[in-house]
Amino acid sequence: AYEALNLNDSERLIMSSPGYLKDGRTHTLWKPRYNHRFMTQKLFQDSYCPIVKSTGNEPFPWKNRLFRSPAGRDQHVLDDNGIPLDLSPEEFMYLIDKVDPHEFTEKITHQTSFLSELYGNKIDPGLIITATSKEARIIEKHGLQRNGTRHDSCLTLAEEYYKRDWTPEKSVRTIKSWIRQKHHGYSKEVNRGRLWFVDNDIEEIVSWVYENYTGVYHPNSIHNYLTGLTSPDDVRFAADIFRGDWINIRRTIAFYQYCRPRSFFPWIYI
């Protein structure tokens, strides 16, 4: 697990879990950073937690879930031989201060960087958290609200426009116009006049969304299930068109299932 996470000895502190003496379970304390800043909880959950889970370990903390604080009951720092150390709070804090920050060097693009790499064509919708339409509408109306949010905000809008069945070209044009009008000085790249960089990033984001949010995984949960919404009349209609052609009957029913949640749009992007 440490090799997969590229954690050096100086970047981690190994501690016993409450069940250490029974089953040998441990906790690892480390300080993940990105771009020389400590990760926010959202960035950690969206981009780093899938990597930790891929090693067979459980990452903490999780939003809205209780977890034990370090150095709580039956949690002790382990020496090189795996023996729990009896430390005072001051000694424990001293060891935490000595842990070097772990600089995450790979480029993080919200949840996009690791989806294909980790899950391929077996993406479990329950593992990935996407922005809601409410969040997208807030971002769309009010623009950037703090530093370091340009990329994630553009991704949120790209997901929303995909759900609205906009073409990729329209999404790119809209997001480029949006960032110019509503960056509010919170984008370092815009402030530097590097709009070419921002435009390229937007094009990459939209391209990724429209290429990957198809088939196995969609940003809105209703499309992540193959049951769809089909009436008996739909089945009869498909059977009447393709009598005895079971393959095309199934294709037609699947097409209904795809179109039904999008039927209130003037046209459907396929």
Short mmCIF file of C-alpha atoms in Angstrom, two decimals:
data_model
loop_
_atom_site.label_atom_id
_atom_site.label_comp_id
_atom_site.label_asym_id
_atom_site.label_seq_id
_atom_site.Cartn_x
_atom_site.Cartn_y
_atom_site.Cartn_z
CA ALA A 1 0.00 0.00 0.00
CA TYR A 2 2.81 2.42 0.88
CA GLU A 3 4.49 1.76 -2.47
CA ALA A 4 1.22 2.40 -4.32
CA LEU A 5 0.81 5.71 -2.48
CA ASN A 6 4.53 6.58 -2.80
CA LEU A 7 4.73 7.19 0.96
CA ASN A 8 8.27 7.39 2.32
CA ASP A 9 9.17 6.36 5.87
CA SER A 10 9.49 10.00 6.92
CA GLU A 11 6.02 10.81 5.54
CA ARG A 12 3.99 8.44 7.70
CA LEU A 13 3.34 7.55 11.31
CA ILE A 14 2.09 4.01 11.94
CA MET A 15 -0.30 3.56 14.83
CA SER A 16 -2.27 0.71 16.35
CA SER A 17 -6.02 0.49 15.89
CA PRO A 18 -8.29 -0.49 18.82
CA GLY A 19 -8.19 -4.09 17.55
CA TYR A 20 -4.42 -4.21 17.00
CA LEU A 21 -3.65 -6.86 19.64
CA LYS A 22 -6.42 -9.09 18.27
CA ASP A 23 -6.03 -8.84 14.51
CA GLY A 24 -2.96 -6.66 13.94
CA ARG A 25 -4.83 -3.80 12.26
CA THR A 26 -3.06 -0.46 12.09
CA HIS A 27 -3.74 3.15 11.18
CA THR A 28 -1.37 5.30 9.15
CA LEU A 29 -1.24 9.03 9.75
CA TRP A 30 0.15 11.20 6.98
CA LYS A 31 -0.17 14.75 5.64
CA PRO A 32 -1.20 14.84 1.96
CA ARG A 33 -0.52 18.05 0.05
CA TYR A 34 -1.13 19.18 -3.49
CA ASN A 35 0.55 22.18 -5.13
CA HIS A 36 2.40 22.77 -1.84
CA ARG A 37 -0.85 23.23 0.08
CA PHE A 38 -2.56 20.76 2.37
CA MET A 39 -5.50 19.07 0.65
CA THR A 40 -9.01 20.20 1.37
CA GLN A 41 -11.41 17.51 2.54
CA LYS A 42 -13.28 17.66 -0.78
CA LEU A 43 -10.11 17.26 -2.84
CA PHE A 44 -8.97 14.40 -0.62
CA GLN A 45 -12.30 12.58 -0.97
CA ASP A 46 -12.79 13.14 -4.69
CA SER A 47 -9.28 12.45 -5.93
CA TYR A 48 -7.18 10.69 -3.30
CA CYS A 49 -9.65 8.41 -1.53
CA PRO A 50 -10.23 6.23 -4.65
CA ILE A 51 -6.47 5.61 -4.78
CA VAL A 52 -6.34 4.65 -1.11
CA LYS A 53 -9.35 2.35 -1.54
CA SER A 54 -7.70 0.67 -4.53
CA THR A 55 -4.95 -0.57 -2.18
CA GLY A 56 -7.52 -2.36 -0.01
CA ASN A 57 -7.41 0.21 2.79
CA GLU A 58 -10.08 2.51 4.22
CA PRO A 59 -9.33 6.25 4.05
CA PHE A 60 -10.33 8.73 6.76
CA PRO A 61 -11.87 11.20 7.30
CA TRP A 62 -15.11 10.93 5.34
CA LYS A 63 -17.58 13.78 5.20
CA ASN A 64 -20.52 13.40 7.59
CA ARG A 65 -19.09 10.22 9.10
CA LEU A 66 -17.72 9.80 12.61
CA PHE A 67 -14.17 8.58 13.02
CA ARG A 68 -11.72 8.15 15.88
CA SER A 69 -9.23 10.93 16.51
CA PRO A 70 -5.54 9.95 16.48
CA ALA A 71 -4.10 8.94 19.86
CA GLY A 72 -7.51 8.01 21.21
CA ARG A 73 -8.28 4.98 23.32
CA ASP A 74 -6.16 1.93 22.43
CA GLN A 75 -4.39 3.86 19.67
CA HIS A 76 -0.64 4.11 20.09
CA VAL A 77 2.33 4.94 17.92
CA LEU A 78 4.19 1.74 16.98
CA ASP A 79 7.96 1.43 17.05
CA ASP A 80 9.97 -0.33 14.32
CA ASN A 81 9.20 -3.70 15.93
CA GLY A 82 5.45 -3.08 16.07
CA ILE A 83 5.41 -2.47 19.82
CA PRO A 84 2.94 0.23 21.04
CA LEU A 85 4.67 3.20 22.68
CA ASP A 86 3.31 4.83 25.83
CA LEU A 87 3.61 8.51 24.97
CA SER A 88 2.44 11.68 26.63
CA PRO A 89 0.28 14.07 24.56
CA GLU A 90 3.31 16.34 24.18
CA GLU A 91 5.47 13.49 22.89
CA PHE A 92 2.75 12.40 20.49
CA MET A 93 2.38 15.92 19.04
CA TYR A 94 6.15 16.12 18.68
CA LEU A 95 6.13 12.97 16.52
CA ILE A 96 3.27 14.32 14.41
CA ASP A 97 5.18 17.55 13.82
CA LYS A 98 8.15 15.50 12.63
CA VAL A 99 6.12 13.74 9.91
CA ASP A 100 7.05 15.24 6.54
CA PRO A 101 4.16 16.35 4.28
CA HIS A 102 3.50 13.99 1.40
CA GLU A 103 3.46 16.01 -1.82
CA PHE A 104 1.06 14.48 -4.31
CA THR A 105 2.85 15.02 -7.62
CA GLU A 106 0.34 13.68 -10.13
CA LYS A 107 -2.00 16.17 -11.75
CA ILE A 108 -5.40 16.06 -10.08
CA THR A 109 -8.41 16.95 -12.20
CA HIS A 110 -11.20 16.56 -9.68
CA GLN A 111 -12.56 13.03 -10.07
CA THR A 112 -11.55 12.77 -13.72
CA SER A 113 -7.89 11.79 -13.38
CA PHE A 114 -8.32 8.38 -11.86
CA LEU A 115 -11.70 7.07 -13.02
CA SER A 116 -10.49 5.27 -16.13
CA GLU A 117 -7.16 4.35 -14.58
CA LEU A 118 -8.67 2.74 -11.49
CA TYR A 119 -11.98 1.37 -12.66
CA GLY A 120 -11.80 1.05 -16.43
CA ASN A 121 -15.17 -0.19 -17.63
CA LYS A 122 -16.23 -1.37 -14.18
CA ILE A 123 -17.03 1.97 -12.58
CA ASP A 124 -19.28 1.60 -9.55
CA PRO A 125 -21.53 4.71 -9.37
CA GLY A 126 -21.53 4.39 -5.60
CA LEU A 127 -17.79 5.07 -5.48
CA ILE A 128 -17.85 8.40 -7.26
CA ILE A 129 -19.42 11.58 -5.98
CA THR A 130 -20.49 14.11 -8.62
CA ALA A 131 -21.72 17.62 -8.12
CA THR A 132 -25.47 18.14 -7.92
CA SER A 133 -27.47 20.31 -10.29
CA LYS A 134 -28.10 22.70 -7.40
CA GLU A 135 -24.36 23.24 -6.95
CA ALA A 136 -23.97 23.74 -10.69
CA ARG A 137 -26.71 26.38 -10.81
CA ILE A 138 -25.11 28.25 -7.90
CA ILE A 139 -21.73 28.24 -9.64
CA GLU A 140 -23.33 29.22 -12.94
CA LYS A 141 -25.11 32.21 -11.39
CA HIS A 142 -22.53 33.48 -8.89
CA GLY A 143 -19.20 32.41 -10.43
CA LEU A 144 -16.03 31.56 -8.54
CA GLN A 145 -16.23 32.16 -4.79
CA ARG A 146 -12.67 31.39 -3.66
CA ASN A 147 -9.17 30.66 -4.90
CA GLY A 148 -8.27 27.25 -6.24
CA THR A 149 -11.75 26.33 -7.50
CA ARG A 150 -11.56 27.18 -11.21
CA HIS A 151 -10.93 23.66 -12.50
CA ASP A 152 -13.48 21.93 -10.27
CA SER A 153 -16.09 24.59 -11.05
CA CYS A 154 -15.57 24.16 -14.79
CA LEU A 155 -15.92 20.40 -14.36
CA THR A 156 -19.16 20.86 -12.40
CA LEU A 157 -20.58 23.02 -15.20
CA ALA A 158 -19.46 20.53 -17.86
CA GLU A 159 -21.28 17.75 -16.00
CA GLU A 160 -24.40 19.90 -15.72
CA TYR A 161 -24.38 20.83 -19.40
CA TYR A 162 -23.93 17.18 -20.31
CA LYS A 163 -27.02 16.38 -18.24
CA ARG A 164 -28.87 19.11 -20.12
CA ASP A 165 -27.92 17.34 -23.37
CA TRP A 166 -25.96 20.27 -24.72
CA THR A 167 -23.47 19.60 -27.47
CA PRO A 168 -19.78 19.62 -26.44
CA GLU A 169 -19.21 22.71 -28.57
CA LYS A 170 -21.96 24.66 -26.82
CA SER A 171 -20.64 23.59 -23.42
CA VAL A 172 -17.12 24.77 -24.28
CA ARG A 173 -18.35 28.14 -25.56
CA THR A 174 -20.57 28.69 -22.53
CA ILE A 175 -17.92 27.79 -19.94
CA LYS A 176 -15.28 29.95 -21.66
CA SER A 177 -17.66 32.91 -21.62
CA TRP A 178 -18.64 32.17 -17.99
CA ILE A 179 -15.07 32.11 -16.67
CA ARG A 180 -14.28 35.44 -18.35
CA GLN A 181 -17.32 37.12 -16.82
CA LYS A 182 -17.43 35.51 -13.38
CA HIS A 183 -13.92 34.59 -12.25
CA HIS A 184 -14.10 37.50 -9.76
CA GLY A 185 -10.31 37.55 -9.46
CA TYR A 186 -10.23 34.06 -7.91
CA SER A 187 -8.42 32.40 -10.82
CA LYS A 188 -4.65 32.66 -10.75
CA GLU A 189 -4.34 31.80 -14.44
CA VAL A 190 -6.95 34.37 -15.53
CA ASN A 191 -5.28 37.03 -13.39
CA ARG A 192 -1.99 36.26 -15.13
CA GLY A 193 -3.64 36.67 -18.52
CA ARG A 194 -3.11 32.99 -19.38
CA LEU A 195 -6.53 32.58 -20.97
CA TRP A 196 -5.06 30.17 -23.51
CA PHE A 197 -4.24 27.83 -20.62
CA VAL A 198 -7.73 28.18 -19.15
CA ASP A 199 -9.35 27.59 -22.56
CA ASN A 200 -7.27 24.45 -23.15
CA ASP A 201 -8.23 23.16 -19.70
CA ILE A 202 -11.93 23.76 -20.39
CA GLU A 203 -11.70 21.91 -23.71
CA GLU A 204 -9.99 18.95 -22.01
CA ILE A 205 -12.60 18.88 -19.23
CA VAL A 206 -15.56 18.93 -21.62
CA SER A 207 -13.93 16.34 -23.86
CA TRP A 208 -13.39 14.03 -20.88
CA VAL A 209 -16.97 14.41 -19.63
CA TYR A 210 -18.56 13.70 -23.01
CA GLU A 211 -16.25 10.74 -23.70
CA ASN A 212 -16.46 9.05 -20.29
CA TYR A 213 -19.95 9.80 -18.99
CA THR A 214 -21.50 7.34 -21.43
CA GLY A 215 -22.49 3.69 -21.30
CA VAL A 216 -21.29 2.52 -17.90
CA TYR A 217 -21.39 5.76 -15.96
CA HIS A 218 -23.45 8.94 -16.11
CA PRO A 219 -23.27 12.01 -13.85
CA ASN A 220 -26.93 11.75 -12.83
CA SER A 221 -27.84 8.59 -10.98
CA ILE A 222 -31.05 7.70 -12.84
CA HIS A 223 -28.96 6.81 -15.90
CA ASN A 224 -26.66 4.47 -13.97
CA TYR A 225 -29.19 1.66 -13.90
CA LEU A 226 -30.09 -0.54 -16.84
CA THR A 227 -33.72 -1.03 -15.80
CA GLY A 228 -34.74 2.33 -17.26
CA LEU A 229 -38.32 3.49 -17.60
CA THR A 230 -40.27 1.39 -20.09
CA SER A 231 -44.02 0.89 -20.44
CA PRO A 232 -45.76 -2.24 -21.82
CA ASP A 233 -46.76 -0.21 -24.88
CA ASP A 234 -43.08 0.48 -25.60
CA VAL A 235 -42.32 -3.24 -25.58
CA ARG A 236 -45.27 -4.03 -27.83
CA PHE A 237 -44.30 -1.25 -30.24
CA ALA A 238 -40.72 -2.53 -30.50
CA ALA A 239 -41.96 -6.09 -31.00
CA ASP A 240 -44.35 -5.00 -33.76
CA ILE A 241 -41.56 -3.22 -35.66
CA PHE A 242 -38.99 -6.02 -35.41
CA ARG A 243 -41.06 -9.19 -35.34
CA GLY A 244 -38.83 -12.11 -34.37
CA ASP A 245 -35.68 -9.92 -34.41
CA TRP A 246 -34.80 -10.13 -30.71
CA ILE A 247 -31.56 -8.15 -31.01
CA ASN A 248 -33.23 -5.08 -32.53
CA ILE A 249 -36.16 -5.39 -30.13
CA ARG A 250 -33.74 -5.14 -27.21
CA ARG A 251 -31.91 -2.24 -28.86
CA THR A 252 -35.15 -0.34 -29.35
CA ILE A 253 -36.23 -0.89 -25.74
CA ALA A 254 -32.78 0.25 -24.53
CA PHE A 255 -33.16 3.35 -26.71
CA TYR A 256 -36.50 4.11 -25.02
CA GLN A 257 -34.85 3.70 -21.62
CA TYR A 258 -32.15 6.17 -22.61
CA CYS A 259 -34.57 8.73 -24.03
CA ARG A 260 -37.25 8.60 -21.35
CA PRO A 261 -35.43 10.62 -18.63
CA ARG A 262 -34.41 13.16 -21.30
CA SER A 263 -37.79 13.47 -22.99
CA PHE A 264 -38.43 16.99 -21.73
CA PHE A 265 -35.47 18.34 -23.77
CA PRO A 266 -36.14 19.75 -27.26
CA TRP A 267 -33.61 17.24 -28.64
CA ILE A 268 -31.39 14.49 -27.25
CA TYR A 269 -27.62 14.21 -27.61
CA ILE A 270 -26.64 10.62 -28.49
#
